Amino acid sequence: VLGFLLCWEGIKLHLHWCHKVYAPYLHLSSISVMVLLSWPVAFYLIHLEGEALQVAVGLPFFLILLCLYMMPFGNYSPCIQEKDKLGPKPSFFGHRGAPMLGPENTMMSFEKAVEHGAFGLESDVHIR
């Protein structure tokens, strides 16, 4: 719905493929499952004896459902922000450190990259 309204206002969306495919369907399916579970949970709560048990079962269910409904309001994706409101684009990123100044994927290489003003570091080392 948010994407539709943004397109309606003429804002071009630069969405990553997972934002287009997985996120909306995962969110909608989660809400659908919680809504389908709401009737059995409601009948279970009616038949529980004691307010403490009803609150202990009903409150977490209600809070999870509320969080699922409110989740889209907390999205601050760079895909829907104006270009002038984005942070500066990194000009230098240390892939494997600074391979021209030291051996790749070593602390020395990473330190050299930071000394030369790298905005970030990336390593190809995997721990098994």
PDB file of C-alpha atoms in Angstrom:
ATOM      1  CA  VAL A   1       0.000   0.000   0.000  1.00  0.00           C
ATOM      2  CA  LEU A   2       2.865   2.361   0.872  1.00  0.00           C
ATOM      3  CA  GLY A   3       4.583   1.632  -2.464  1.00  0.00           C
ATOM      4  CA  PHE A   4       1.347   2.231  -4.349  1.00  0.00           C
ATOM      5  CA  LEU A   5       0.799   5.567  -2.601  1.00  0.00           C
ATOM      6  CA  LEU A   6       4.374   6.687  -3.289  1.00  0.00           C
ATOM      7  CA  CYS A   7       3.973   5.838  -6.986  1.00  0.00           C
ATOM      8  CA  TRP A   8       0.634   7.679  -6.967  1.00  0.00           C
ATOM      9  CA  GLU A   9       2.451  10.806  -5.739  1.00  0.00           C
ATOM     10  CA  GLY A  10       4.991  10.471  -8.559  1.00  0.00           C
ATOM     11  CA  ILE A  11       7.935   9.344  -6.424  1.00  0.00           C
ATOM     12  CA  LYS A  12      10.093   6.889  -8.346  1.00  0.00           C
ATOM     13  CA  LEU A  13      10.988   3.810  -6.287  1.00  0.00           C
ATOM     14  CA  HIS A  14      14.479   2.372  -6.598  1.00  0.00           C
ATOM     15  CA  LEU A  15      13.768  -0.895  -4.819  1.00  0.00           C
ATOM     16  CA  HIS A  16      16.073  -3.821  -4.277  1.00  0.00           C
ATOM     17  CA  TRP A  17      14.574  -7.078  -5.561  1.00  0.00           C
ATOM     18  CA  CYS A  18      14.027  -8.437  -2.027  1.00  0.00           C
ATOM     19  CA  HIS A  19      11.985  -5.330  -1.159  1.00  0.00           C
ATOM     20  CA  LYS A  20       9.763  -6.005  -4.151  1.00  0.00           C
ATOM     21  CA  VAL A  21       9.379  -9.766  -3.738  1.00  0.00           C
ATOM     22  CA  TYR A  22       9.945 -11.119  -0.254  1.00  0.00           C
ATOM     23  CA  ALA A  23       9.221  -8.324   2.209  1.00  0.00           C
ATOM     24  CA  PRO A  24       5.597  -7.513   1.265  1.00  0.00           C
ATOM     25  CA  TYR A  25       4.552 -11.144   0.975  1.00  0.00           C
ATOM     26  CA  LEU A  26       6.300 -12.127   4.198  1.00  0.00           C
ATOM     27  CA  HIS A  27       4.611  -9.247   6.014  1.00  0.00           C
ATOM     28  CA  LEU A  28       1.168  -9.950   4.565  1.00  0.00           C
ATOM     29  CA  SER A  29       1.429 -13.691   5.204  1.00  0.00           C
ATOM     30  CA  SER A  30       2.465 -13.036   8.821  1.00  0.00           C
ATOM     31  CA  ILE A  31      -0.550 -10.804   9.353  1.00  0.00           C
ATOM     32  CA  SER A  32      -2.822 -13.372   7.659  1.00  0.00           C
ATOM     33  CA  VAL A  33      -1.568 -16.164   9.921  1.00  0.00           C
ATOM     34  CA  MET A  34      -2.062 -14.026  13.021  1.00  0.00           C
ATOM     35  CA  VAL A  35      -5.590 -13.067  11.938  1.00  0.00           C
ATOM     36  CA  LEU A  36      -6.445 -16.719  11.256  1.00  0.00           C
ATOM     37  CA  LEU A  37      -5.112 -17.614  14.708  1.00  0.00           C
ATOM     38  CA  SER A  38      -7.090 -14.849  16.375  1.00  0.00           C
ATOM     39  CA  TRP A  39     -10.383 -16.780  16.477  1.00  0.00           C
ATOM     40  CA  PRO A  40      -8.945 -19.919  18.132  1.00  0.00           C
ATOM     41  CA  VAL A  41      -6.997 -17.740  20.563  1.00  0.00           C
ATOM     42  CA  ALA A  42     -10.129 -15.730  21.370  1.00  0.00           C
ATOM     43  CA  PHE A  43     -12.165 -18.891  22.048  1.00  0.00           C
ATOM     44  CA  TYR A  44      -9.308 -20.240  24.187  1.00  0.00           C
ATOM     45  CA  LEU A  45      -9.198 -16.997  26.182  1.00  0.00           C
ATOM     46  CA  ILE A  46     -12.953 -17.066  26.789  1.00  0.00           C
ATOM     47  CA  HIS A  47     -12.769 -20.530  28.309  1.00  0.00           C
ATOM     48  CA  LEU A  48      -9.716 -19.807  30.489  1.00  0.00           C
ATOM     49  CA  GLU A  49     -10.448 -19.383  34.158  1.00  0.00           C
ATOM     50  CA  GLY A  50      -8.862 -16.367  35.814  1.00  0.00           C
ATOM     51  CA  GLU A  51      -7.856 -12.985  34.497  1.00  0.00           C
ATOM     52  CA  ALA A  52      -4.137 -13.602  35.022  1.00  0.00           C
ATOM     53  CA  LEU A  53      -4.123 -16.491  32.523  1.00  0.00           C
ATOM     54  CA  GLN A  54      -6.183 -14.513  30.030  1.00  0.00           C
ATOM     55  CA  VAL A  55      -3.742 -11.608  30.199  1.00  0.00           C
ATOM     56  CA  ALA A  56      -0.709 -13.950  30.043  1.00  0.00           C
ATOM     57  CA  VAL A  57      -2.000 -15.514  26.804  1.00  0.00           C
ATOM     58  CA  GLY A  58      -3.880 -12.605  25.220  1.00  0.00           C
ATOM     59  CA  LEU A  59      -1.427  -9.759  25.784  1.00  0.00           C
ATOM     60  CA  PRO A  60       1.562 -11.322  23.942  1.00  0.00           C
ATOM     61  CA  PHE A  61      -0.713 -12.273  21.044  1.00  0.00           C
ATOM     62  CA  PHE A  62      -2.114  -8.740  20.851  1.00  0.00           C
ATOM     63  CA  LEU A  63       1.367  -7.161  21.061  1.00  0.00           C
ATOM     64  CA  ILE A  64       2.724  -9.383  18.262  1.00  0.00           C
ATOM     65  CA  LEU A  65      -0.254  -8.526  16.069  1.00  0.00           C
ATOM     66  CA  LEU A  66       0.134  -4.815  16.836  1.00  0.00           C
ATOM     67  CA  CYS A  67       3.857  -4.931  15.973  1.00  0.00           C
ATOM     68  CA  LEU A  68       3.107  -6.648  12.671  1.00  0.00           C
ATOM     69  CA  TYR A  69       0.560  -3.959  11.775  1.00  0.00           C
ATOM     70  CA  MET A  70       2.908  -1.125  12.776  1.00  0.00           C
ATOM     71  CA  MET A  71       6.039  -2.555  11.123  1.00  0.00           C
ATOM     72  CA  PRO A  72       5.707  -0.701   7.783  1.00  0.00           C
ATOM     73  CA  PHE A  73       5.731   2.654   9.603  1.00  0.00           C
ATOM     74  CA  GLY A  74       9.256   1.947  10.893  1.00  0.00           C
ATOM     75  CA  ASN A  75      10.832   1.405   7.465  1.00  0.00           C
ATOM     76  CA  TYR A  76      13.368   4.048   6.547  1.00  0.00           C
ATOM     77  CA  SER A  77      14.747   2.502   3.394  1.00  0.00           C
ATOM     78  CA  PRO A  78      17.150   4.536   1.244  1.00  0.00           C
ATOM     79  CA  CYS A  79      15.034   3.336  -1.691  1.00  0.00           C
ATOM     80  CA  ILE A  80      12.288   5.827  -0.822  1.00  0.00           C
ATOM     81  CA  GLN A  81      14.344   8.762   0.480  1.00  0.00           C
ATOM     82  CA  GLU A  82      15.100  11.868  -1.511  1.00  0.00           C
ATOM     83  CA  LYS A  83      18.629  11.990  -2.943  1.00  0.00           C
ATOM     84  CA  ASP A  84      19.512  15.210  -1.102  1.00  0.00           C
ATOM     85  CA  LYS A  85      18.597  13.595   2.254  1.00  0.00           C
ATOM     86  CA  LEU A  86      20.938  10.629   1.806  1.00  0.00           C
ATOM     87  CA  GLY A  87      24.375  10.596   3.388  1.00  0.00           C
ATOM     88  CA  PRO A  88      27.514  11.085   1.331  1.00  0.00           C
ATOM     89  CA  LYS A  89      28.366   8.358  -1.150  1.00  0.00           C
ATOM     90  CA  PRO A  90      31.541   6.520  -0.079  1.00  0.00           C
ATOM     91  CA  SER A  91      34.426   7.499  -2.328  1.00  0.00           C
ATOM     92  CA  PHE A  92      36.853   4.810  -1.148  1.00  0.00           C
ATOM     93  CA  PHE A  93      36.033   1.351   0.166  1.00  0.00           C
ATOM     94  CA  GLY A  94      38.775  -1.048   1.285  1.00  0.00           C
ATOM     95  CA  HIS A  95      38.108  -4.324  -0.560  1.00  0.00           C
ATOM     96  CA  ARG A  96      40.420  -6.838   1.170  1.00  0.00           C
ATOM     97  CA  GLY A  97      42.008  -3.855   2.891  1.00  0.00           C
ATOM     98  CA  ALA A  98      44.539  -1.957   0.766  1.00  0.00           C
ATOM     99  CA  PRO A  99      45.998  -4.760  -1.378  1.00  0.00           C
ATOM    100  CA  MET A 100      48.483  -2.452  -3.122  1.00  0.00           C
ATOM    101  CA  LEU A 101      50.009  -1.422   0.217  1.00  0.00           C
ATOM    102  CA  GLY A 102      49.993  -4.730   2.107  1.00  0.00           C
ATOM    103  CA  PRO A 103      49.028  -8.384   1.838  1.00  0.00           C
ATOM    104  CA  GLU A 104      45.291  -8.845   1.222  1.00  0.00           C
ATOM    105  CA  ASN A 105      42.997  -9.640   4.162  1.00  0.00           C
ATOM    106  CA  THR A 106      45.596  -8.793   6.817  1.00  0.00           C
ATOM    107  CA  MET A 107      45.415  -6.321   9.674  1.00  0.00           C
ATOM    108  CA  MET A 108      48.237  -4.347   8.077  1.00  0.00           C
ATOM    109  CA  SER A 109      46.236  -4.014   4.852  1.00  0.00           C
ATOM    110  CA  PHE A 110      43.110  -2.924   6.741  1.00  0.00           C
ATOM    111  CA  GLU A 111      45.072  -0.366   8.794  1.00  0.00           C
ATOM    112  CA  LYS A 112      46.586   1.078   5.605  1.00  0.00           C
ATOM    113  CA  ALA A 113      43.123   1.378   4.054  1.00  0.00           C
ATOM    114  CA  VAL A 114      41.860   3.265   7.134  1.00  0.00           C
ATOM    115  CA  GLU A 115      44.942   5.525   7.082  1.00  0.00           C
ATOM    116  CA  HIS A 116      44.132   6.451   3.488  1.00  0.00           C
ATOM    117  CA  GLY A 117      40.518   7.371   4.354  1.00  0.00           C
ATOM    118  CA  ALA A 118      38.499   4.249   3.577  1.00  0.00           C
ATOM    119  CA  PHE A 119      34.806   4.590   4.462  1.00  0.00           C
ATOM    120  CA  GLY A 120      34.501   0.850   5.026  1.00  0.00           C
ATOM    121  CA  LEU A 121      36.371  -2.446   4.903  1.00  0.00           C
ATOM    122  CA  GLU A 122      35.480  -5.754   3.271  1.00  0.00           C
ATOM    123  CA  SER A 123      37.215  -9.050   3.779  1.00  0.00           C
ATOM    124  CA  ASP A 124      37.012 -12.347   1.936  1.00  0.00           C
ATOM    125  CA  VAL A 125      38.028 -14.386   4.983  1.00  0.00           C
ATOM    126  CA  HIS A 126      35.528 -17.020   6.122  1.00  0.00           C
ATOM    127  CA  ILE A 127      35.740 -18.778   9.482  1.00  0.00           C
ATOM    128  CA  ARG A 128      34.821 -22.466   9.370  1.00  0.00           C
TER     129      ARG A 128
END
